[in-house]
PDB file of C-alpha atoms in Angstrom:
ATOM      1  CA  UNK J  13     -18.629 -43.910  52.819  1.00  0.00           C
ATOM      2  CA  UNK J  14     -20.886 -40.886  52.313  1.00  0.00           C
ATOM      3  CA  UNK J  15     -19.223 -39.868  49.058  1.00  0.00           C
ATOM      4  CA  UNK J  16     -21.090 -42.744  47.417  1.00  0.00           C
ATOM      5  CA  UNK J  17     -24.385 -42.075  49.160  1.00  0.00           C
ATOM      6  CA  UNK J  18     -25.587 -39.240  46.986  1.00  0.00           C
ATOM      7  CA  UNK J  19     -27.659 -39.450  43.844  1.00  0.00           C
ATOM      8  CA  UNK J  20     -26.622 -36.239  42.124  1.00  0.00           C
ATOM      9  CA  UNK J  21     -25.881 -37.688  38.717  1.00  0.00           C
ATOM     10  CA  UNK J  22     -27.857 -40.871  38.181  1.00  0.00           C
ATOM     11  CA  UNK J  23     -30.491 -39.336  35.893  1.00  0.00           C
ATOM     12  CA  UNK J  24     -30.524 -40.521  32.267  1.00  0.00           C
ATOM     13  CA  UNK J  25     -27.936 -38.739  30.145  1.00  0.00           C
ATOM     14  CA  UNK J  26     -27.252 -38.822  26.423  1.00  0.00           C
ATOM     15  CA  UNK J  27     -23.662 -40.005  26.951  1.00  0.00           C
ATOM     16  CA  UNK J  28     -24.745 -43.100  28.852  1.00  0.00           C
ATOM     17  CA  UNK J  29     -28.412 -43.834  28.217  1.00  0.00           C
ATOM     18  CA  UNK J  30     -29.732 -46.240  25.597  1.00  0.00           C
ATOM     19  CA  UNK J  31     -26.351 -47.899  25.122  1.00  0.00           C
ATOM     20  CA  UNK J  32     -27.604 -51.341  24.156  1.00  0.00           C
ATOM     21  CA  UNK J  33     -24.118 -52.315  23.024  1.00  0.00           C
ATOM     22  CA  UNK J  34     -20.728 -51.740  24.703  1.00  0.00           C
ATOM     23  CA  UNK J  35     -18.847 -48.572  23.830  1.00  0.00           C
ATOM     24  CA  UNK J  36     -15.594 -48.662  21.874  1.00  0.00           C
ATOM     25  CA  UNK J  37     -13.535 -45.911  23.513  1.00  0.00           C
ATOM     26  CA  UNK J  38     -10.336 -44.607  21.896  1.00  0.00           C
ATOM     27  CA  UNK J  39      -7.647 -43.960  24.540  1.00  0.00           C
ATOM     28  CA  UNK J  40      -5.948 -40.647  23.694  1.00  0.00           C
ATOM     29  CA  UNK J  41      -7.304 -41.224  20.204  1.00  0.00           C
ATOM     30  CA  UNK J  42      -5.788 -44.719  19.909  1.00  0.00           C
ATOM     31  CA  UNK J  43      -2.271 -43.627  20.788  1.00  0.00           C
ATOM     32  CA  UNK J  44      -0.431 -46.633  19.359  1.00  0.00           C
ATOM     33  CA  UNK J  45      -1.840 -46.015  15.888  1.00  0.00           C
ATOM     34  CA  UNK J  46      -1.359 -42.233  15.857  1.00  0.00           C
ATOM     35  CA  UNK J  47       0.354 -39.528  17.943  1.00  0.00           C
ATOM     36  CA  UNK J  48      -1.610 -39.366  21.176  1.00  0.00           C
ATOM     37  CA  UNK J  49      -4.170 -36.637  21.809  1.00  0.00           C
ATOM     38  CA  UNK J  50      -3.842 -35.204  18.290  1.00  0.00           C
ATOM     39  CA  UNK J  51      -6.267 -34.889  15.410  1.00  0.00           C
ATOM     40  CA  UNK J  52      -4.303 -37.533  13.514  1.00  0.00           C
ATOM     41  CA  UNK J  53      -5.075 -40.051  16.260  1.00  0.00           C
ATOM     42  CA  UNK J  54      -8.667 -38.858  16.681  1.00  0.00           C
ATOM     43  CA  UNK J  55      -9.270 -39.227  12.944  1.00  0.00           C
ATOM     44  CA  UNK J  56      -8.001 -42.814  13.056  1.00  0.00           C
ATOM     45  CA  UNK J  57     -10.328 -43.524  15.977  1.00  0.00           C
ATOM     46  CA  UNK J  58     -13.295 -41.955  14.224  1.00  0.00           C
ATOM     47  CA  UNK J  59     -12.625 -43.938  11.038  1.00  0.00           C
ATOM     48  CA  UNK J  60     -12.422 -47.107  13.162  1.00  0.00           C
ATOM     49  CA  UNK J  61     -15.964 -46.533  14.465  1.00  0.00           C
ATOM     50  CA  UNK J  62     -14.948 -45.454  17.969  1.00  0.00           C
ATOM     51  CA  UNK J  63     -17.994 -44.400  19.981  1.00  0.00           C
ATOM     52  CA  UNK J  64     -15.997 -42.233  22.367  1.00  0.00           C
ATOM     53  CA  UNK J  65     -12.769 -40.226  22.246  1.00  0.00           C
ATOM     54  CA  UNK J  66     -10.926 -40.452  25.573  1.00  0.00           C
ATOM     55  CA  UNK J  67      -8.745 -37.381  26.150  1.00  0.00           C
ATOM     56  CA  UNK J  68      -6.701 -35.674  28.858  1.00  0.00           C
ATOM     57  CA  UNK J  69      -6.629 -31.956  29.542  1.00  0.00           C
ATOM     58  CA  UNK J  70      -4.116 -29.554  31.078  1.00  0.00           C
ATOM     59  CA  UNK J  71      -3.989 -25.782  31.408  1.00  0.00           C
ATOM     60  CA  UNK J  72      -1.457 -23.515  29.730  1.00  0.00           C
ATOM     61  CA  UNK J  73       0.075 -20.550  31.551  1.00  0.00           C
ATOM     62  CA  UNK J  74      -2.654 -18.299  30.137  1.00  0.00           C
ATOM     63  CA  UNK J  75      -5.374 -20.790  31.145  1.00  0.00           C
ATOM     64  CA  UNK J  76      -6.134 -22.274  27.729  1.00  0.00           C
ATOM     65  CA  UNK J  77      -7.319 -25.901  27.909  1.00  0.00           C
ATOM     66  CA  UNK J  78      -4.935 -28.148  25.975  1.00  0.00           C
ATOM     67  CA  UNK J  79      -5.630 -31.764  25.087  1.00  0.00           C
ATOM     68  CA  UNK J  80      -2.474 -33.236  26.608  1.00  0.00           C
ATOM     69  CA  UNK J  81      -1.616 -35.978  29.091  1.00  0.00           C
ATOM     70  CA  UNK J  82       1.753 -35.287  30.722  1.00  0.00           C
ATOM     71  CA  UNK J  83       2.699 -32.540  33.148  1.00  0.00           C
ATOM     72  CA  UNK J  84       5.803 -31.880  31.047  1.00  0.00           C
ATOM     73  CA  UNK J  85       6.399 -31.638  27.309  1.00  0.00           C
ATOM     74  CA  UNK J  86       9.511 -33.767  26.757  1.00  0.00           C
ATOM     75  CA  UNK J  87       8.047 -37.254  26.214  1.00  0.00           C
ATOM     76  CA  UNK J  88       5.691 -36.220  23.420  1.00  0.00           C
ATOM     77  CA  UNK J  89       6.955 -32.960  21.876  1.00  0.00           C
ATOM     78  CA  UNK J  90      10.172 -31.113  21.047  1.00  0.00           C
ATOM     79  CA  UNK J  91       9.415 -28.681  23.873  1.00  0.00           C
ATOM     80  CA  UNK J  92      10.765 -28.660  27.413  1.00  0.00           C
ATOM     81  CA  UNK J  93       9.374 -27.984  30.865  1.00  0.00           C
ATOM     82  CA  UNK J  94       5.903 -27.929  32.330  1.00  0.00           C
ATOM     83  CA  UNK J  95       2.958 -27.158  30.106  1.00  0.00           C
ATOM     84  CA  UNK J  96       1.794 -24.614  32.706  1.00  0.00           C
ATOM     85  CA  UNK J  97       4.964 -22.588  32.096  1.00  0.00           C
ATOM     86  CA  UNK J  98       4.032 -21.923  28.459  1.00  0.00           C
ATOM     87  CA  UNK J  99       1.330 -19.820  26.822  1.00  0.00           C
ATOM     88  CA  UNK J 100      -1.014 -21.240  24.214  1.00  0.00           C
ATOM     89  CA  UNK J 101       0.878 -19.462  21.427  1.00  0.00           C
ATOM     90  CA  UNK J 102       4.158 -20.981  22.623  1.00  0.00           C
ATOM     91  CA  UNK J 103       2.636 -24.451  22.916  1.00  0.00           C
ATOM     92  CA  UNK J 104       1.255 -24.263  19.379  1.00  0.00           C
ATOM     93  CA  UNK J 105       4.834 -24.011  18.089  1.00  0.00           C
ATOM     94  CA  UNK J 106       5.793 -27.449  19.408  1.00  0.00           C
ATOM     95  CA  UNK J 107       5.633 -30.628  17.332  1.00  0.00           C
ATOM     96  CA  UNK J 108       3.030 -32.879  18.995  1.00  0.00           C
ATOM     97  CA  UNK J 109       4.295 -35.932  17.091  1.00  0.00           C
ATOM     98  CA  UNK J 110       8.018 -35.300  17.541  1.00  0.00           C
ATOM     99  CA  UNK J 111       8.769 -38.646  19.214  1.00  0.00           C
ATOM    100  CA  UNK J 112       5.979 -40.734  17.736  1.00  0.00           C
ATOM    101  CA  UNK J 113       6.568 -43.753  15.517  1.00  0.00           C
ATOM    102  CA  UNK J 114       4.141 -46.448  14.462  1.00  0.00           C
ATOM    103  CA  UNK J 115       4.872 -50.086  15.248  1.00  0.00           C
ATOM    104  CA  UNK J 116       6.266 -50.322  11.704  1.00  0.00           C
ATOM    105  CA  UNK J 117       8.715 -47.512  12.431  1.00  0.00           C
ATOM    106  CA  UNK J 118       6.942 -44.760  10.489  1.00  0.00           C
ATOM    107  CA  UNK J 119       7.813 -41.367  11.998  1.00  0.00           C
ATOM    108  CA  UNK J 120       5.381 -38.449  12.154  1.00  0.00           C
ATOM    109  CA  UNK J 121       7.932 -35.777  13.089  1.00  0.00           C
ATOM    110  CA  UNK J 122       7.823 -32.624  10.977  1.00  0.00           C
ATOM    111  CA  UNK J 123       4.255 -33.030   9.714  1.00  0.00           C
ATOM    112  CA  UNK J 124       3.071 -29.872  11.460  1.00  0.00           C
ATOM    113  CA  UNK J 125       0.996 -31.817  13.990  1.00  0.00           C
ATOM    114  CA  UNK J 126       0.166 -29.457  16.844  1.00  0.00           C
ATOM    115  CA  UNK J 127      -1.362 -29.726  20.314  1.00  0.00           C
ATOM    116  CA  UNK J 128      -5.127 -29.215  20.033  1.00  0.00           C
ATOM    117  CA  UNK J 129      -7.242 -27.219  22.450  1.00  0.00           C
ATOM    118  CA  UNK J 130     -10.400 -28.728  23.869  1.00  0.00           C
ATOM    119  CA  UNK J 131     -12.450 -26.109  22.048  1.00  0.00           C
ATOM    120  CA  UNK J 132     -10.906 -27.180  18.748  1.00  0.00           C
ATOM    121  CA  UNK J 133     -11.745 -30.796  19.536  1.00  0.00           C
ATOM    122  CA  UNK J 134     -15.377 -29.954  20.290  1.00  0.00           C
ATOM    123  CA  UNK J 135     -15.595 -28.041  17.022  1.00  0.00           C
ATOM    124  CA  UNK J 136     -13.945 -30.763  14.919  1.00  0.00           C
ATOM    125  CA  UNK J 137     -16.174 -33.516  16.302  1.00  0.00           C
ATOM    126  CA  UNK J 138     -19.585 -31.966  17.025  1.00  0.00           C
ATOM    127  CA  UNK J 139     -21.408 -35.291  17.339  1.00  0.00           C
ATOM    128  CA  UNK J 140     -19.038 -37.814  18.926  1.00  0.00           C
ATOM    129  CA  UNK J 141     -18.932 -38.450  22.678  1.00  0.00           C
ATOM    130  CA  UNK J 142     -15.843 -37.273  24.536  1.00  0.00           C
ATOM    131  CA  UNK J 143     -14.432 -38.627  27.787  1.00  0.00           C
ATOM    132  CA  UNK J 144     -12.373 -35.949  29.570  1.00  0.00           C
ATOM    133  CA  UNK J 145      -9.746 -36.652  32.241  1.00  0.00           C
ATOM    134  CA  UNK J 146      -8.717 -33.528  34.196  1.00  0.00           C
ATOM    135  CA  UNK J 147      -4.988 -33.850  34.894  1.00  0.00           C
ATOM    136  CA  UNK J 148      -4.455 -30.526  36.701  1.00  0.00           C
ATOM    137  CA  UNK J 149      -4.678 -30.526  40.494  1.00  0.00           C
ATOM    138  CA  UNK J 150      -5.903 -26.923  40.477  1.00  0.00           C
ATOM    139  CA  UNK J 151      -9.721 -26.720  40.877  1.00  0.00           C
ATOM    140  CA  UNK J 152      -9.642 -23.770  38.445  1.00  0.00           C
ATOM    141  CA  UNK J 153      -9.291 -26.421  35.727  1.00  0.00           C
ATOM    142  CA  UNK J 154     -12.752 -27.698  36.646  1.00  0.00           C
ATOM    143  CA  UNK J 155     -14.233 -24.207  36.337  1.00  0.00           C
ATOM    144  CA  UNK J 156     -12.629 -23.557  32.957  1.00  0.00           C
ATOM    145  CA  UNK J 157     -13.747 -26.973  31.732  1.00  0.00           C
ATOM    146  CA  UNK J 158     -17.365 -26.227  32.635  1.00  0.00           C
ATOM    147  CA  UNK J 159     -17.119 -22.977  30.655  1.00  0.00           C
ATOM    148  CA  UNK J 160     -15.647 -24.776  27.644  1.00  0.00           C
ATOM    149  CA  UNK J 161     -18.309 -27.492  27.696  1.00  0.00           C
ATOM    150  CA  UNK J 162     -21.043 -24.870  27.982  1.00  0.00           C
ATOM    151  CA  UNK J 163     -19.613 -22.762  25.151  1.00  0.00           C
ATOM    152  CA  UNK J 164     -19.635 -25.839  22.887  1.00  0.00           C
ATOM    153  CA  UNK J 165     -23.115 -26.926  24.074  1.00  0.00           C
ATOM    154  CA  UNK J 166     -21.482 -30.289  24.752  1.00  0.00           C
ATOM    155  CA  UNK J 167     -23.152 -31.069  28.088  1.00  0.00           C
ATOM    156  CA  UNK J 168     -24.972 -34.093  26.668  1.00  0.00           C
ATOM    157  CA  UNK J 169     -21.964 -35.779  25.090  1.00  0.00           C
ATOM    158  CA  UNK J 170     -19.218 -35.612  27.697  1.00  0.00           C
ATOM    159  CA  UNK J 171     -18.244 -37.574  30.769  1.00  0.00           C
ATOM    160  CA  UNK J 172     -15.622 -36.085  33.099  1.00  0.00           C
ATOM    161  CA  UNK J 173     -13.182 -37.783  35.438  1.00  0.00           C
ATOM    162  CA  UNK J 174     -10.122 -36.980  37.519  1.00  0.00           C
ATOM    163  CA  UNK J 175      -7.734 -38.819  39.801  1.00  0.00           C
ATOM    164  CA  UNK J 176      -7.778 -35.743  42.053  1.00  0.00           C
ATOM    165  CA  UNK J 177     -10.694 -35.919  44.500  1.00  0.00           C
ATOM    166  CA  UNK J 178     -10.808 -32.182  45.227  1.00  0.00           C
ATOM    167  CA  UNK J 179     -10.966 -31.410  41.511  1.00  0.00           C
ATOM    168  CA  UNK J 180     -13.772 -33.855  40.699  1.00  0.00           C
ATOM    169  CA  UNK J 181     -15.706 -32.787  43.811  1.00  0.00           C
ATOM    170  CA  UNK J 182     -15.455 -29.162  42.717  1.00  0.00           C
ATOM    171  CA  UNK J 183     -16.558 -30.051  39.190  1.00  0.00           C
ATOM    172  CA  UNK J 184     -19.622 -31.861  40.543  1.00  0.00           C
ATOM    173  CA  UNK J 185     -20.511 -28.928  42.774  1.00  0.00           C
ATOM    174  CA  UNK J 186     -20.499 -26.400  39.935  1.00  0.00           C
ATOM    175  CA  UNK J 187     -21.881 -28.674  37.200  1.00  0.00           C
ATOM    176  CA  UNK J 188     -24.092 -31.343  38.805  1.00  0.00           C
ATOM    177  CA  UNK J 189     -25.879 -31.921  35.504  1.00  0.00           C
ATOM    178  CA  UNK J 190     -22.731 -33.268  33.794  1.00  0.00           C
ATOM    179  CA  UNK J 191     -21.951 -36.934  34.528  1.00  0.00           C
ATOM    180  CA  UNK J 192     -18.645 -37.930  36.093  1.00  0.00           C
ATOM    181  CA  UNK J 193     -16.616 -41.094  36.555  1.00  0.00           C
ATOM    182  CA  UNK J 194     -15.721 -42.440  39.974  1.00  0.00           C
ATOM    183  CA  UNK J 195     -12.428 -41.295  41.472  1.00  0.00           C
ATOM    184  CA  UNK J 196      -9.901 -43.906  42.697  1.00  0.00           C
ATOM    185  CA  UNK J 197     -11.099 -43.331  46.275  1.00  0.00           C
ATOM    186  CA  UNK J 198     -14.706 -43.900  45.238  1.00  0.00           C
ATOM    187  CA  UNK J 199     -13.797 -47.057  43.316  1.00  0.00           C
ATOM    188  CA  UNK J 200     -12.238 -48.491  46.491  1.00  0.00           C
ATOM    189  CA  UNK J 201     -15.350 -47.585  48.470  1.00  0.00           C
ATOM    190  CA  UNK J 202     -17.617 -49.119  45.856  1.00  0.00           C
ATOM    191  CA  UNK J 203     -15.542 -52.306  45.874  1.00  0.00           C
ATOM    192  CA  UNK J 204     -15.960 -52.548  49.654  1.00  0.00           C
ATOM    193  CA  UNK J 205     -19.727 -52.150  49.278  1.00  0.00           C
ATOM    194  CA  UNK J 206     -19.791 -54.905  46.648  1.00  0.00           C
ATOM    195  CA  UNK J 207     -18.617 -57.339  49.335  1.00  0.00           C
ATOM    196  CA  UNK J 208     -21.674 -56.601  51.494  1.00  0.00           C
ATOM    197  CA  UNK J 209     -24.936 -58.414  50.624  1.00  0.00           C
ATOM    198  CA  UNK J 210     -26.955 -55.294  49.850  1.00  0.00           C
ATOM    199  CA  UNK J 211     -29.105 -54.738  46.793  1.00  0.00           C
ATOM    200  CA  UNK J 212     -27.343 -51.728  45.286  1.00  0.00           C
ATOM    201  CA  UNK J 213     -25.453 -48.525  45.975  1.00  0.00           C
ATOM    202  CA  UNK J 214     -26.479 -44.969  45.210  1.00  0.00           C
ATOM    203  CA  UNK J 215     -23.474 -43.181  43.752  1.00  0.00           C
ATOM    204  CA  UNK J 216     -22.809 -39.609  42.781  1.00  0.00           C
ATOM    205  CA  UNK J 217     -20.675 -40.816  39.894  1.00  0.00           C
ATOM    206  CA  UNK J 218     -22.356 -41.933  36.675  1.00  0.00           C
ATOM    207  CA  UNK J 219     -19.830 -44.576  35.587  1.00  0.00           C
ATOM    208  CA  UNK J 220     -16.921 -46.690  36.779  1.00  0.00           C
ATOM    209  CA  UNK J 221     -13.885 -46.240  34.537  1.00  0.00           C
ATOM    210  CA  UNK J 222     -11.383 -48.687  35.918  1.00  0.00           C
ATOM    211  CA  UNK J 223      -8.663 -51.237  35.160  1.00  0.00           C
ATOM    212  CA  UNK J 224      -9.657 -54.913  35.531  1.00  0.00           C
ATOM    213  CA  UNK J 225      -7.302 -55.083  38.517  1.00  0.00           C
ATOM    214  CA  UNK J 226      -6.739 -52.131  40.886  1.00  0.00           C
ATOM    215  CA  UNK J 227      -3.929 -53.060  43.282  1.00  0.00           C
ATOM    216  CA  UNK J 228      -5.244 -56.179  45.015  1.00  0.00           C
ATOM    217  CA  UNK J 229      -8.855 -55.415  44.036  1.00  0.00           C
ATOM    218  CA  UNK J 230     -10.344 -57.649  41.341  1.00  0.00           C
ATOM    219  CA  UNK J 231     -12.623 -55.222  39.516  1.00  0.00           C
ATOM    220  CA  UNK J 232     -13.694 -57.662  36.824  1.00  0.00           C
ATOM    221  CA  UNK J 233     -15.058 -60.392  39.086  1.00  0.00           C
ATOM    222  CA  UNK J 234     -18.613 -61.602  38.526  1.00  0.00           C
ATOM    223  CA  UNK J 235     -19.645 -60.279  41.946  1.00  0.00           C
ATOM    224  CA  UNK J 236     -18.281 -56.787  41.244  1.00  0.00           C
ATOM    225  CA  UNK J 237     -19.749 -56.572  37.730  1.00  0.00           C
ATOM    226  CA  UNK J 238     -23.164 -57.725  38.971  1.00  0.00           C
ATOM    227  CA  UNK J 239     -23.111 -55.232  41.845  1.00  0.00           C
ATOM    228  CA  UNK J 240     -22.303 -52.415  39.440  1.00  0.00           C
ATOM    229  CA  UNK J 241     -25.204 -53.501  37.221  1.00  0.00           C
ATOM    230  CA  UNK J 242     -27.589 -53.539  40.201  1.00  0.00           C
ATOM    231  CA  UNK J 243     -26.353 -50.056  41.059  1.00  0.00           C
ATOM    232  CA  UNK J 244     -27.009 -48.872  37.472  1.00  0.00           C
ATOM    233  CA  UNK J 245     -23.335 -48.002  37.021  1.00  0.00           C
ATOM    234  CA  UNK J 246     -21.783 -48.899  33.660  1.00  0.00           C
ATOM    235  CA  UNK J 247     -18.217 -50.204  33.760  1.00  0.00           C
ATOM    236  CA  UNK J 248     -15.638 -48.992  31.236  1.00  0.00           C
ATOM    237  CA  UNK J 249     -12.360 -50.934  31.477  1.00  0.00           C
ATOM    238  CA  UNK J 250      -8.971 -49.396  30.612  1.00  0.00           C
ATOM    239  CA  UNK J 251      -6.512 -49.752  28.944  1.00  0.00           C
ATOM    240  CA  UNK J 252      -7.271 -52.993  27.079  1.00  0.00           C
ATOM    241  CA  UNK J 253      -5.190 -53.706  23.978  1.00  0.00           C
ATOM    242  CA  UNK J 254      -5.306 -57.436  23.181  1.00  0.00           C
ATOM    243  CA  UNK J 255      -8.154 -59.265  21.482  1.00  0.00           C
ATOM    244  CA  UNK J 256      -8.258 -61.936  24.212  1.00  0.00           C
ATOM    245  CA  UNK J 257      -8.590 -59.380  27.012  1.00  0.00           C
ATOM    246  CA  UNK J 258     -11.152 -57.320  25.103  1.00  0.00           C
ATOM    247  CA  UNK J 259     -13.265 -60.402  24.439  1.00  0.00           C
ATOM    248  CA  UNK J 260     -12.957 -61.674  28.021  1.00  0.00           C
ATOM    249  CA  UNK J 261     -14.094 -58.366  29.508  1.00  0.00           C
ATOM    250  CA  UNK J 262     -16.955 -57.956  27.048  1.00  0.00           C
ATOM    251  CA  UNK J 263     -18.118 -61.475  27.912  1.00  0.00           C
ATOM    252  CA  UNK J 264     -17.845 -60.559  31.604  1.00  0.00           C
ATOM    253  CA  UNK J 265     -20.284 -57.682  31.061  1.00  0.00           C
ATOM    254  CA  UNK J 266     -18.136 -54.617  30.317  1.00  0.00           C
ATOM    255  CA  UNK J 267     -20.150 -51.625  29.127  1.00  0.00           C
ATOM    256  CA  UNK J 268     -17.138 -50.044  27.451  1.00  0.00           C
ATOM    257  CA  UNK J 269     -13.557 -50.823  26.443  1.00  0.00           C
ATOM    258  CA  UNK J 270     -10.941 -48.055  26.545  1.00  0.00           C
ATOM    259  CA  UNK J 271      -8.157 -49.035  24.164  1.00  0.00           C
ATOM    260  CA  UNK J 272      -5.016 -47.839  22.403  1.00  0.00           C
ATOM    261  CA  UNK J 273      -5.837 -50.292  19.604  1.00  0.00           C
ATOM    262  CA  UNK J 274      -9.169 -49.357  18.079  1.00  0.00           C
ATOM    263  CA  UNK J 275      -8.311 -51.586  15.112  1.00  0.00           C
ATOM    264  CA  UNK J 276      -8.036 -54.707  17.272  1.00  0.00           C
ATOM    265  CA  UNK J 277     -11.052 -53.697  19.355  1.00  0.00           C
ATOM    266  CA  UNK J 278     -13.171 -53.075  16.260  1.00  0.00           C
ATOM    267  CA  UNK J 279     -12.442 -56.588  14.983  1.00  0.00           C
ATOM    268  CA  UNK J 280     -13.512 -58.125  18.314  1.00  0.00           C
ATOM    269  CA  UNK J 281     -16.606 -55.922  18.511  1.00  0.00           C
ATOM    270  CA  UNK J 282     -17.568 -57.002  14.989  1.00  0.00           C
ATOM    271  CA  UNK J 283     -16.971 -60.690  15.732  1.00  0.00           C
ATOM    272  CA  UNK J 284     -19.211 -60.416  18.813  1.00  0.00           C
ATOM    273  CA  UNK J 285     -21.948 -58.555  16.945  1.00  0.00           C
ATOM    274  CA  UNK J 286     -21.453 -55.195  18.665  1.00  0.00           C
ATOM    275  CA  UNK J 287     -20.528 -53.343  15.455  1.00  0.00           C
TER     276      UNK J 287
END
């Protein structure tokens, strides 16, 4: 389990330090309330007192960094095919809210809502923290992300994660000063360590961003939460959308809640004295 036996990124960092209250984290900008990963959704999140914008990134054909979740365009936009087959200029022509409707049935199609780049996001929100999930399997995405973060002087307000171990390993190698979330493999390893009566674990990740249940692993048990606390690893649970679940996890010791419903989360946070 050597991948958890390094201490590359456990130094205090503006994104994570001095968080006396749990973080309200807007998943894709609160994607049920607004078209996901767009400025419309990010604005809703910001107005709802979100502490963190959680976003996904993918590369265009000409290596621009787009804020976008899927590998292909069809589910979200009026475009077709893989995002990597299109240039930035081509992608900017697509309607990023083409299929979106609110729960009340309000459509956003035709409002000239476009896919944002990561650089545009940094510029629009110079002070808010941003959680970045690298969706590309190509390690080049990690290199371009480091450049973008550096250009925006955003090193102290981002946390980076990826489901792809080679990508997150490469990111850590070239930018050890920027905190990262544990990969799925590392979460499984950390869970195994939590079952052993040891004081704590040194980890090269700076946070655990996880669902309450990961396969057969109960990641919200008292034992697991306490072990994470002893290891100085905050836990951010995703994707939590009901008031009962949000309250239960906050009472269990969650350090952050990633949600599609910042409105519901804000109410719970206020009721519990966190906002």
